PDB file of C-alpha atoms in Angstrom:
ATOM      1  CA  UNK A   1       7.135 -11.366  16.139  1.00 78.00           C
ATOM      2  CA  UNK A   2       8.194  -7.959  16.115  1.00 82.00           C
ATOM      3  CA  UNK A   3      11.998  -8.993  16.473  1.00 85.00           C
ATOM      4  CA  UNK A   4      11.379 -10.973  13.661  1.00 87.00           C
ATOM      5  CA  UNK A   5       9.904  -7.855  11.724  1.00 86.00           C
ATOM      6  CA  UNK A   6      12.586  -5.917  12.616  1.00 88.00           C
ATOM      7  CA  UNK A   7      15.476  -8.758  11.753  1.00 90.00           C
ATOM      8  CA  UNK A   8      13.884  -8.597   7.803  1.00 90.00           C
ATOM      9  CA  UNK A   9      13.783  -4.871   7.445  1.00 89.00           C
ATOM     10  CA  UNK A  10      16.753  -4.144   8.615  1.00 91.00           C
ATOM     11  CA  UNK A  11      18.623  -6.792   6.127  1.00 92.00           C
ATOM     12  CA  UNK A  12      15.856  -5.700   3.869  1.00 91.00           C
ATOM     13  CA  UNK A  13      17.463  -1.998   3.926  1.00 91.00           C
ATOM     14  CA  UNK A  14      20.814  -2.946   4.080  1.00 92.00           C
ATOM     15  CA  UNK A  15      20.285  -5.205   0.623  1.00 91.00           C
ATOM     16  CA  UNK A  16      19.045  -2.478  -0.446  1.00 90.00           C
ATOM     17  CA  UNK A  17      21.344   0.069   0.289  1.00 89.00           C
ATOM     18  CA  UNK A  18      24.120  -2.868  -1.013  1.00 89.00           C
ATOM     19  CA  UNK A  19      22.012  -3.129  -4.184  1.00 88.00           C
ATOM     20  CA  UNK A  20      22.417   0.527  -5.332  1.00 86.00           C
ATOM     21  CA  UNK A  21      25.583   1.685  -3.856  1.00 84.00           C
ATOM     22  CA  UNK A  22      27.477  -1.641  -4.703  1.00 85.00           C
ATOM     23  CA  UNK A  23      30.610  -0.867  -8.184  1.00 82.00           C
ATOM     24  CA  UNK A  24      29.826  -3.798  -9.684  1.00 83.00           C
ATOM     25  CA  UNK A  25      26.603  -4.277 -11.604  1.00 85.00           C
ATOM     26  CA  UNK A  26      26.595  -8.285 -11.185  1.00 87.00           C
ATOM     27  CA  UNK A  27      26.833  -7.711  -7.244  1.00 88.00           C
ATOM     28  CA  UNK A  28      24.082  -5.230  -7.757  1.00 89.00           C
ATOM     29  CA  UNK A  29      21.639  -7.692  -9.101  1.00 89.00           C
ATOM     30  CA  UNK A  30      22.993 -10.180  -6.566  1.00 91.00           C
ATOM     31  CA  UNK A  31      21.491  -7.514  -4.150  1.00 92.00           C
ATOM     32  CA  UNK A  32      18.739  -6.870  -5.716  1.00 91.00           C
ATOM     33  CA  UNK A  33      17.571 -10.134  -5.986  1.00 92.00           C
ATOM     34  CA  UNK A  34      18.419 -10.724  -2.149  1.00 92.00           C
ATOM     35  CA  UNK A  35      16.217  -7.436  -1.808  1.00 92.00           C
ATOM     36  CA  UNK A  36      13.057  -9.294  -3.740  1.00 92.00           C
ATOM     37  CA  UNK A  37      13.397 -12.546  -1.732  1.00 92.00           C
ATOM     38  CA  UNK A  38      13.257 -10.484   1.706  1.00 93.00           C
ATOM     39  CA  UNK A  39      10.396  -7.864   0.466  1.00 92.00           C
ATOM     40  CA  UNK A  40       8.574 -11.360  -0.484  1.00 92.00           C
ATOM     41  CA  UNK A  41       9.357 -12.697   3.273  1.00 92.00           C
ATOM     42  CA  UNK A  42       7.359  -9.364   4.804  1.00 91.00           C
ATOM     43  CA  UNK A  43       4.674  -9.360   2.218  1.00 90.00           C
ATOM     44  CA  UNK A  44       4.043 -12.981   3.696  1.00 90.00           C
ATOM     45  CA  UNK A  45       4.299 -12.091   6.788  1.00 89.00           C
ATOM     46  CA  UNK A  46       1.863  -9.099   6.245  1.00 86.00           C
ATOM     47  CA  UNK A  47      -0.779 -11.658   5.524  1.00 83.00           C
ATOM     48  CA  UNK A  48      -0.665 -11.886   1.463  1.00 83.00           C
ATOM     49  CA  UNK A  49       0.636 -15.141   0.557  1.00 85.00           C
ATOM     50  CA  UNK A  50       0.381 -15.060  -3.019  1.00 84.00           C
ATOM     51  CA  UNK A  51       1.277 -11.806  -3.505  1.00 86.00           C
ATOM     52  CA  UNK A  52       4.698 -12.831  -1.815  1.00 89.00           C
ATOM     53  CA  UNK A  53       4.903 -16.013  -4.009  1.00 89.00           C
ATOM     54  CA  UNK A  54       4.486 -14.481  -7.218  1.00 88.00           C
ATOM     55  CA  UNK A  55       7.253 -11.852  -6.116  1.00 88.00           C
ATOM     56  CA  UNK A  56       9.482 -14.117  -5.000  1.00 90.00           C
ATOM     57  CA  UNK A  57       9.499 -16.295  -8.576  1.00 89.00           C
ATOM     58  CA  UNK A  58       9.050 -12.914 -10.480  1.00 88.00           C
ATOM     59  CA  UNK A  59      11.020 -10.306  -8.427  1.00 85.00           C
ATOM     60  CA  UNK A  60      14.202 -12.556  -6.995  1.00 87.00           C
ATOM     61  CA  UNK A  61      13.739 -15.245 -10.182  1.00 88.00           C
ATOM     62  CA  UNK A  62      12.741 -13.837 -13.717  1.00 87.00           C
ATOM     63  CA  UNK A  63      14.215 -10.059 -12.967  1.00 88.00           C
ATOM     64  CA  UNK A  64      17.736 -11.307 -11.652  1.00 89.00           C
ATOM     65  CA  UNK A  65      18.089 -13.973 -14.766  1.00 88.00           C
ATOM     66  CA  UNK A  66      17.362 -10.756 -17.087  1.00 86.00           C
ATOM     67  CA  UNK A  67      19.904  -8.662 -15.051  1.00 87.00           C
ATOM     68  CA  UNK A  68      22.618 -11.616 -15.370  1.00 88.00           C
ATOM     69  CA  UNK A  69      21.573 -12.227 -18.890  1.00 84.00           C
ATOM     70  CA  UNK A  70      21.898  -8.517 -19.882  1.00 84.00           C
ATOM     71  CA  UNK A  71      24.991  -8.031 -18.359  1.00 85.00           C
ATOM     72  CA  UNK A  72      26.881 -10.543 -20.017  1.00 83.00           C
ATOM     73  CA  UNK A  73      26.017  -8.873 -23.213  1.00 80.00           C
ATOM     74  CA  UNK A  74      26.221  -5.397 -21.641  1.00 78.00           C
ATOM     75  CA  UNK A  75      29.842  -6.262 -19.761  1.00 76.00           C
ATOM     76  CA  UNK A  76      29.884  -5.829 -16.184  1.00 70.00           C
ATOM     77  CA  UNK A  77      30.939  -2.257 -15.964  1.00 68.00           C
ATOM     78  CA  UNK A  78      32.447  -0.323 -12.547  1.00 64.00           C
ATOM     79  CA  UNK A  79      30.102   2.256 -11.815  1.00 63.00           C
ATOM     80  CA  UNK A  80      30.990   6.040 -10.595  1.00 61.00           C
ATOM     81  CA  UNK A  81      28.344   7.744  -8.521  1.00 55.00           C
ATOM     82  CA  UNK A  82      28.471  11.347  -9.672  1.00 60.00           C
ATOM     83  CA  UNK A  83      26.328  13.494  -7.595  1.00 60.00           C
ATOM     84  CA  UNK A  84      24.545  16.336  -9.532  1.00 65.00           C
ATOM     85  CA  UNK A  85      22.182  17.537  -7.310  1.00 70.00           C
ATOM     86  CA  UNK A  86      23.207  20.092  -4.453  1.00 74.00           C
ATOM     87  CA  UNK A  87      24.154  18.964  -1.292  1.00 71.00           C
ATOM     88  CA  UNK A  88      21.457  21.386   0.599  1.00 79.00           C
ATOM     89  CA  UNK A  89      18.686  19.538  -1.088  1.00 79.00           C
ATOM     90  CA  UNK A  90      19.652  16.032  -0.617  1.00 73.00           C
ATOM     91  CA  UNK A  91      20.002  17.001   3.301  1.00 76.00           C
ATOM     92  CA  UNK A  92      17.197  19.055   3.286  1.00 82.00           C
ATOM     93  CA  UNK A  93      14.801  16.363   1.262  1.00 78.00           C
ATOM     94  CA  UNK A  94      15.781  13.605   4.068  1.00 74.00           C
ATOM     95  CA  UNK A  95      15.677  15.723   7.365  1.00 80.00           C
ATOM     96  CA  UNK A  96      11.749  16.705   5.880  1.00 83.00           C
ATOM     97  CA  UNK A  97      11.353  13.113   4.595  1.00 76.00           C
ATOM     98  CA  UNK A  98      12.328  11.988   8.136  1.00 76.00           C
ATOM     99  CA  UNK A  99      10.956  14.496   9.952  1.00 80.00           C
ATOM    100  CA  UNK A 100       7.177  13.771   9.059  1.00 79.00           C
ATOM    101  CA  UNK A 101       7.991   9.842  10.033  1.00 75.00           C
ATOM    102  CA  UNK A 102       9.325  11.602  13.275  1.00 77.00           C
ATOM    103  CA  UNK A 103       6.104  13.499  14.308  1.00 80.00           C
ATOM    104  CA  UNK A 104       4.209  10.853  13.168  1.00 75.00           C
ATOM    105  CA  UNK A 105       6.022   8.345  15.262  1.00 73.00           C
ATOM    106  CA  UNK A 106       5.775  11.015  18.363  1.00 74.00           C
ATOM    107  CA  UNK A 107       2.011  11.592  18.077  1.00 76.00           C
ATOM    108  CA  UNK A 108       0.927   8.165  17.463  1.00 71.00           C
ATOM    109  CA  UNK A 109      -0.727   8.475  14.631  1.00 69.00           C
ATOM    110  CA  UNK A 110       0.577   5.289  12.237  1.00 69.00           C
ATOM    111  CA  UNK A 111      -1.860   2.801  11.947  1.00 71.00           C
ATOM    112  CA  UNK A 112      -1.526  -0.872  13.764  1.00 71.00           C
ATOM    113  CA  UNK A 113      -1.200  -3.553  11.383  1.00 70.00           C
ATOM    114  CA  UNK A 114      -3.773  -6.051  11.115  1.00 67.00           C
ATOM    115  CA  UNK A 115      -1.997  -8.766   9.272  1.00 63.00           C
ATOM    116  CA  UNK A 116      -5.364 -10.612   8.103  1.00 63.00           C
ATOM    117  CA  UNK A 117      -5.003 -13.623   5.951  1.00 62.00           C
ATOM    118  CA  UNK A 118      -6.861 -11.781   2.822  1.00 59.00           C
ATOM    119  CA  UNK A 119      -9.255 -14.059   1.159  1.00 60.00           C
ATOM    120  CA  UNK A 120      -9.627 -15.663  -2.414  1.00 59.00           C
ATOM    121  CA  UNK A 121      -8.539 -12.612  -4.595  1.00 67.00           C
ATOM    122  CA  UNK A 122      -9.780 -13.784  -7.867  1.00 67.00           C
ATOM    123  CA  UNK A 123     -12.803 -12.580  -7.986  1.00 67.00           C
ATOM    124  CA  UNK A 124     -11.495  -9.199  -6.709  1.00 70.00           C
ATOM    125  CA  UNK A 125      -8.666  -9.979  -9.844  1.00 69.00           C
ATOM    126  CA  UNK A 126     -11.133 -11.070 -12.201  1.00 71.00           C
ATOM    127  CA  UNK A 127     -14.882  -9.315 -11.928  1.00 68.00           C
ATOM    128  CA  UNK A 128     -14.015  -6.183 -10.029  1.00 71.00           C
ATOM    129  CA  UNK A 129     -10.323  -5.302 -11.555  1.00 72.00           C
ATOM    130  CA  UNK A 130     -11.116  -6.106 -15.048  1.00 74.00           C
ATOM    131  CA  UNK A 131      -9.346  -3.333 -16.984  1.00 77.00           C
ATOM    132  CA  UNK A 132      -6.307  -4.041 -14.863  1.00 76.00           C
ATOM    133  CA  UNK A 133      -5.859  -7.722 -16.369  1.00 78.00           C
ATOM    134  CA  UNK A 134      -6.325  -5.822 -19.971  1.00 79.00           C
ATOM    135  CA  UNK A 135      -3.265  -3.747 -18.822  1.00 81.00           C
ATOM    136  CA  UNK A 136      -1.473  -6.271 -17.543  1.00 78.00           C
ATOM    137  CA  UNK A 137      -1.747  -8.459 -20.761  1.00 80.00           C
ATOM    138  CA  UNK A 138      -0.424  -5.414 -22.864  1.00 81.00           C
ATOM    139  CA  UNK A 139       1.992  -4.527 -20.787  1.00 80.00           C
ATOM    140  CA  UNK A 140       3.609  -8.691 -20.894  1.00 81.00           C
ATOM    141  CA  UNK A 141       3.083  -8.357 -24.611  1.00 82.00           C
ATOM    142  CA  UNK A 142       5.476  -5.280 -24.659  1.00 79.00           C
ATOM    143  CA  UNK A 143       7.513  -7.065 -22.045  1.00 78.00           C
ATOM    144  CA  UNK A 144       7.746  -9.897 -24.550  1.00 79.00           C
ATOM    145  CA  UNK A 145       8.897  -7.756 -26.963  1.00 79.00           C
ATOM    146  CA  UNK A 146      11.466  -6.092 -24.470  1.00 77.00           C
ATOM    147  CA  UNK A 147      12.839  -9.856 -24.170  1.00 77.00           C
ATOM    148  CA  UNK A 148      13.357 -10.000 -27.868  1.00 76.00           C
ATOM    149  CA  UNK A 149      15.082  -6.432 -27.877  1.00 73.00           C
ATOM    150  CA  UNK A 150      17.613  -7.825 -25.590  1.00 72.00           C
ATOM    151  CA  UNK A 151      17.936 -11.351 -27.367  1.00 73.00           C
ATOM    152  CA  UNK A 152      18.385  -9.750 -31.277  1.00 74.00           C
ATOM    153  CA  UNK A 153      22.052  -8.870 -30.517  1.00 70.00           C
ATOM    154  CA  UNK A 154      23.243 -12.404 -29.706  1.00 70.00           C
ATOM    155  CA  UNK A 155      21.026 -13.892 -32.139  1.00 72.00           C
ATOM    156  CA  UNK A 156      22.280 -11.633 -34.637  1.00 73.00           C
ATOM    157  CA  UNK A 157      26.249 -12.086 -34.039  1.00 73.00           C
ATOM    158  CA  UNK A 158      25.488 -16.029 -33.822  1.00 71.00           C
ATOM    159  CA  UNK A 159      23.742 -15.931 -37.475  1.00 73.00           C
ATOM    160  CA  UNK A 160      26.416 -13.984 -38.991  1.00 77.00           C
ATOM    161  CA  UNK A 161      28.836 -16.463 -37.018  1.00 77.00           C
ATOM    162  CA  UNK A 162      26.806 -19.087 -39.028  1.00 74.00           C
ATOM    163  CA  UNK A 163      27.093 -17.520 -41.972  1.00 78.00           C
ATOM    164  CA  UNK A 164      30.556 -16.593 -42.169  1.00 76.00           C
ATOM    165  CA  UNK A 165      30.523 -20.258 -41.557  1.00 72.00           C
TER     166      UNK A 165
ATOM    167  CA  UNK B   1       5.565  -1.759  16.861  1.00 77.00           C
ATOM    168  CA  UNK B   2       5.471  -3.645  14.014  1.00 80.00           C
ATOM    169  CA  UNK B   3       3.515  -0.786  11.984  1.00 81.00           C
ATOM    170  CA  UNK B   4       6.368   1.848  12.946  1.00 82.00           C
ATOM    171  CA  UNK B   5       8.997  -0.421  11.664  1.00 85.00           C
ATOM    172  CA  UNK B   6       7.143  -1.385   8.357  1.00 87.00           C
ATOM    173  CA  UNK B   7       6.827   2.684   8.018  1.00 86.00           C
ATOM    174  CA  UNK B   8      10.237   3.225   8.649  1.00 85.00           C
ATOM    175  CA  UNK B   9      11.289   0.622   6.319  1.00 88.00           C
ATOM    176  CA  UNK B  10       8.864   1.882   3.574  1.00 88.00           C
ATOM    177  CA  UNK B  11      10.615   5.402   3.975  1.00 86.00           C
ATOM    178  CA  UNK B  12      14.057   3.778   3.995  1.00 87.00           C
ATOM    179  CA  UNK B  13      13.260   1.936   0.601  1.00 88.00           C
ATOM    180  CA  UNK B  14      12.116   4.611  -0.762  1.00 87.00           C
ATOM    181  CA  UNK B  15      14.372   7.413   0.169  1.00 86.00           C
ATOM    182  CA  UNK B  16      17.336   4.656  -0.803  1.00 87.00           C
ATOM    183  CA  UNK B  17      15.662   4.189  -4.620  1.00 87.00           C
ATOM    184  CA  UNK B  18      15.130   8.197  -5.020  1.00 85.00           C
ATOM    185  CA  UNK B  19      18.904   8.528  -3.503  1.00 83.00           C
ATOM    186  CA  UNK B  20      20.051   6.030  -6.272  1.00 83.00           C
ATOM    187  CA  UNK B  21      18.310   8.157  -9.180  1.00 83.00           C
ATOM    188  CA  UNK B  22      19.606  11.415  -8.640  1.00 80.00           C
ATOM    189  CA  UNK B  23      23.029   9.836  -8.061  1.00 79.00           C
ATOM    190  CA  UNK B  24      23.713   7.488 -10.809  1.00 80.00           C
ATOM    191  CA  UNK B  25      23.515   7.928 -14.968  1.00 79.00           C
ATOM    192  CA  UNK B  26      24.536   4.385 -15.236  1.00 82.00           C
ATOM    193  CA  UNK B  27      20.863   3.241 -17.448  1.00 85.00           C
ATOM    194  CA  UNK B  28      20.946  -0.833 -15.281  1.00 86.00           C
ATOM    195  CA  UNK B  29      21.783   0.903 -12.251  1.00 87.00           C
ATOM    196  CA  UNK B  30      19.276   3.355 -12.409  1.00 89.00           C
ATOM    197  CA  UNK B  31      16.572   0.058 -13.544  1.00 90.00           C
ATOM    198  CA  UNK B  32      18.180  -1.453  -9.869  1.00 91.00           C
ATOM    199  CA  UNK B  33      17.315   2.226  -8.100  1.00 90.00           C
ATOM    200  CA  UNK B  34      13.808   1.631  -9.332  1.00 91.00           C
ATOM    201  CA  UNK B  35      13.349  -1.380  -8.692  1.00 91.00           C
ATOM    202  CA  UNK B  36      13.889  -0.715  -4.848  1.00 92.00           C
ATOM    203  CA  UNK B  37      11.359   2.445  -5.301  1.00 91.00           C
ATOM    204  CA  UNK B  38       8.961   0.193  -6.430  1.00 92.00           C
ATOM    205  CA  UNK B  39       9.589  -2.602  -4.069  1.00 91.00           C
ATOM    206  CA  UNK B  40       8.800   0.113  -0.974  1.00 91.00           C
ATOM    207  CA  UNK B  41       5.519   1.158  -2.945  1.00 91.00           C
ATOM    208  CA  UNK B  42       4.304  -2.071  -3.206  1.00 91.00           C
ATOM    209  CA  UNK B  43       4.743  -2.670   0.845  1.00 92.00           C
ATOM    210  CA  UNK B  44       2.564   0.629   1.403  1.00 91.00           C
ATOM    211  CA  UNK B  45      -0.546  -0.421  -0.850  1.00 90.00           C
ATOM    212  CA  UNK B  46      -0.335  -3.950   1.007  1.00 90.00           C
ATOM    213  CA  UNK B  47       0.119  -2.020   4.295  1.00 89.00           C
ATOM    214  CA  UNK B  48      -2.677  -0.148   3.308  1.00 88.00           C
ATOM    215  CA  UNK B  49      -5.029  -2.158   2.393  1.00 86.00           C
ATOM    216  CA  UNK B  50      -4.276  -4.144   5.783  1.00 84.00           C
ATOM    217  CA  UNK B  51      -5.083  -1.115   7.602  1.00 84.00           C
ATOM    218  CA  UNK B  52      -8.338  -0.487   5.798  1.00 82.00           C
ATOM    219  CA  UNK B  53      -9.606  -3.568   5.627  1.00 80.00           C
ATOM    220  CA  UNK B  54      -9.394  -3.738   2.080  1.00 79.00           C
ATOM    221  CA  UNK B  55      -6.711  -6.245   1.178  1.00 79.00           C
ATOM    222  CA  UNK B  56      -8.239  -7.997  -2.024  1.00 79.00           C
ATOM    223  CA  UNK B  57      -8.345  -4.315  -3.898  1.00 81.00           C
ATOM    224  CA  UNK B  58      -4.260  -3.811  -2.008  1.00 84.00           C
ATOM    225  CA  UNK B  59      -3.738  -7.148  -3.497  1.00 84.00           C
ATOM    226  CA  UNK B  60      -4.858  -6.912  -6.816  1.00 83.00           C
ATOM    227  CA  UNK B  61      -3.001  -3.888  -7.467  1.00 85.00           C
ATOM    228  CA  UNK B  62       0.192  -4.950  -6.439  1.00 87.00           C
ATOM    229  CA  UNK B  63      -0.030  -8.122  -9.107  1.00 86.00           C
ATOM    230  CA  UNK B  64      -0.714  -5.506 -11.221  1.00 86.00           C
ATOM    231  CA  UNK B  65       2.485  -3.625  -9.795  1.00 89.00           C
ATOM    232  CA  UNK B  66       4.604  -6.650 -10.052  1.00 89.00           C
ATOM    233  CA  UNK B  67       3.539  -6.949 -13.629  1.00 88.00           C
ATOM    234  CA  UNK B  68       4.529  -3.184 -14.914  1.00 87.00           C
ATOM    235  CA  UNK B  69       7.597  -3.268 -12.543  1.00 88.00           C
ATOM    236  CA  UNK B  70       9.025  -6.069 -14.697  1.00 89.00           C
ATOM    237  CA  UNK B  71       7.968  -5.103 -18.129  1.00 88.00           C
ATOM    238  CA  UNK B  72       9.963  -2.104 -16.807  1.00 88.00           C
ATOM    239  CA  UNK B  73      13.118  -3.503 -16.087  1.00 88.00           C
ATOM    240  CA  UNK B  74      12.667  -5.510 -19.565  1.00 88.00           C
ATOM    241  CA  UNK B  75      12.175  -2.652 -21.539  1.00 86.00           C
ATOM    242  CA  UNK B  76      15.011  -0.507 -19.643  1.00 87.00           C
ATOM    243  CA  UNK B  77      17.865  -3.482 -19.939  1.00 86.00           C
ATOM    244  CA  UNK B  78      16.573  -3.859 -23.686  1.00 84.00           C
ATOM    245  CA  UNK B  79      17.341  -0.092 -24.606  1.00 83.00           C
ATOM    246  CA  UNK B  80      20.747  -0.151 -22.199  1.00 83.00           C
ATOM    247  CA  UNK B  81      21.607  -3.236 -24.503  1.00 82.00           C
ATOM    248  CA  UNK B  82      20.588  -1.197 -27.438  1.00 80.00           C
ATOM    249  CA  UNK B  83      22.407   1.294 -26.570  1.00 81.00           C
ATOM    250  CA  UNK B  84      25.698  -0.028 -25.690  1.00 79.00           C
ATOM    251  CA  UNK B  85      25.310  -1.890 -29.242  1.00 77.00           C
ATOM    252  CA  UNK B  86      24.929   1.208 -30.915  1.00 77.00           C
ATOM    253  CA  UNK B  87      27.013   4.120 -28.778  1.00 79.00           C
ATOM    254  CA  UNK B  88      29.456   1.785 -26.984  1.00 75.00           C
ATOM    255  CA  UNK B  89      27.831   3.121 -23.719  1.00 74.00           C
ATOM    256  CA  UNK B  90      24.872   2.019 -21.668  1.00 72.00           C
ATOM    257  CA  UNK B  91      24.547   5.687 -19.655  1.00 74.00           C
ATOM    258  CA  UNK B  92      21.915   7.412 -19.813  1.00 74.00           C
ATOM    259  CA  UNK B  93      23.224  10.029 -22.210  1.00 72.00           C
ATOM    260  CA  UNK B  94      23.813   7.953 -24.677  1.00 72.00           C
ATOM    261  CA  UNK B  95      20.192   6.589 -25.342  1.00 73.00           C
ATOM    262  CA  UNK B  96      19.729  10.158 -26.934  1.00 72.00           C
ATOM    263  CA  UNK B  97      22.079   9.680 -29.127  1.00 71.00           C
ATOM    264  CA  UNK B  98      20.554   6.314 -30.681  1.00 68.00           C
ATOM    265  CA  UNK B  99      18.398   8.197 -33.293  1.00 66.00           C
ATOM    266  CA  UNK B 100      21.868   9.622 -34.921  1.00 62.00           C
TER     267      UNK B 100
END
C-alpha cells in the first residue's frame, strides 16, 4: 500500500511540475487534467469516495474542456517564465518551507493516517453546512455567467458571420 | 509512511503552485498554477479531517472547495478571453488596461 502511495504522488508531482512549467498552454491543461485524475486516485484512496468522484468528472472533465475550449479562442500561445522575484527568497522560502517538513519528519510528529471510509455526508452537507450550499449555489450562478463571458465572443463573430450573410 | 509521503506531497503541490505564481504573468497559466495550489489544499483538509476523526466536516468543505475552485478557473479564462479580445494579450497586465 505504501508503494502504491508513493507510485501516485510521485507522478502526481511530476504532472504537476509538467503542468506549470510545460511552453505550451494545450500541454498544460493536458497536465493539469492528468494532475486532477491522480489527486482524485489519492483522495480515494484516503477513504473519500465521492469526494474523488466528483473531482475526477469536475477537476480532470469540466475544467480541462474549459481550458481546451478557451484556448482555441485564446490561441495556444508559447509561454516565457520571467522570474521577478529575487533569487535569495525563492531559495530561502523553500529551504524554510522544507525545513519545517524536515524536523517534523525527524521528530515524529506527522500524524498516521487513518484512511476511514467516512460515512453518508449529506446530512453533514445538508443540516450542518447549510450556508455553504447557499455559497456554493452563488458561486455556480457566477460560474454560469463566467461560461457565458467566454462563449459571447464566438457567438458574437458567428452572428455577425450570419449577418453579413 | 504513508502520512509522511501525503505531507511531502502536499508541500510539493503547494510549493510547485506558489513557484508557478511568482514566475509566470501569462493570466491561463497562472489559473493552471492555482489550480495545483488548490489541488494540495484540498488533500490537507481531507488529510485532516482523517486524522481528527472528522471526515464528514473535511468532506463537506472540500465539495465546497471543488465548487469555488472551478467558478475560479471560469471566471479567470472568461476575463483572459476578454482580454485578449480587447488588448490582443491575455497577460496579466493587460486586464488593467480593459477599462481604457
Amino acid at each position: 500500500m505504501t508503494f502504491l502511495y508513493l507510485l501516485i504522488m510521485a507522478a502526481l508531482l511530476f504532472a504537476a511540475h509538467k503542468a506549470t512549467r510545460i511552453k505550451g498552454l494545450l500541454k498544460a491543461a493536458l497536465w493539469l487534467s492528468g494532475t486532477s485524475a491522480l489527486t482524485s486516485t489519492l483522495i480515494y484512496l484516503m477513504g473519500s469516495p465521492g469526494i474523488a468522484v466528483i473531482e475526477l468528472s469536475v477537476g480532470a472533465g469540466l475544467v480541462t474542456v474549459l481550458f481546451v475550449f478557451s484556448i482555441s479562442i485564446i490561441g495556444d500561445e508559447k509561454i516565457t517564465g520571467e522570474i521577478f522575484i529575487p533569487k535569495w527568497l525563492a531559495i530561502s522560502i523553500t529551504v524554510v518551507a522544507f525545513g519545517i517538513l524536515g524536523i517534523m519528519t525527524a521528530i515524529d510528529s506527522i500524524p498516521q493516517l487513518k484512511a476511514v471510509q467516512a460515512e453518508l455526508i449529506a446530512d453533514t452537507i445538508w443540516v450542518d453546512r447549510k450556508l455553504d450550499i447557499d455559497i456554493q449555489a452563488g458561486l455556480i450562478i457566477s460560474g454560469v455567467l463566467g461560461i457565458l463571458m467566454i462563449v459571447a465572443p464566438t457567438t458574437a463573430r458567428w452572428m455577425k458571420e450570419k449577418r453579413n450573410d | 509512511m504513508i502520512s509522511k509521503i501525503i505531507i511531502f506531497g502536499i508541500v510539493g503541490l503547494m510549493g510547485i503552485g506558489i513557484y508557478c505564481l511568482m514566475i509566470t504573468r501569462n493570466l491561463p497559466k497562472v489559473i493552471v498554477a492555482l489550480q495545483v495550489l488548490i489541488k494540495g489544499a484540498m488533500i490537507a483538509i481531507i488529510y485532516a479531517g482523517d486524522i481528527s476523526g472528522n471526515m464528514d466536516l473535511a468532506q463537506s468543505m472540500a465539495l465546497t472547495i471543488i465548487v469555488a475552485d472551478t467558478i475560479v478557473a471560469v471566471i479567470g479564462l472568461a476575463l483572459a478571453i476578454q482580454a485578449r479580445e480587447k488588448t490582443g494579450s491575455s497577460k496579466i497586465q493587460s486586464i488593467s488596461n480593459l477599462k481604457k
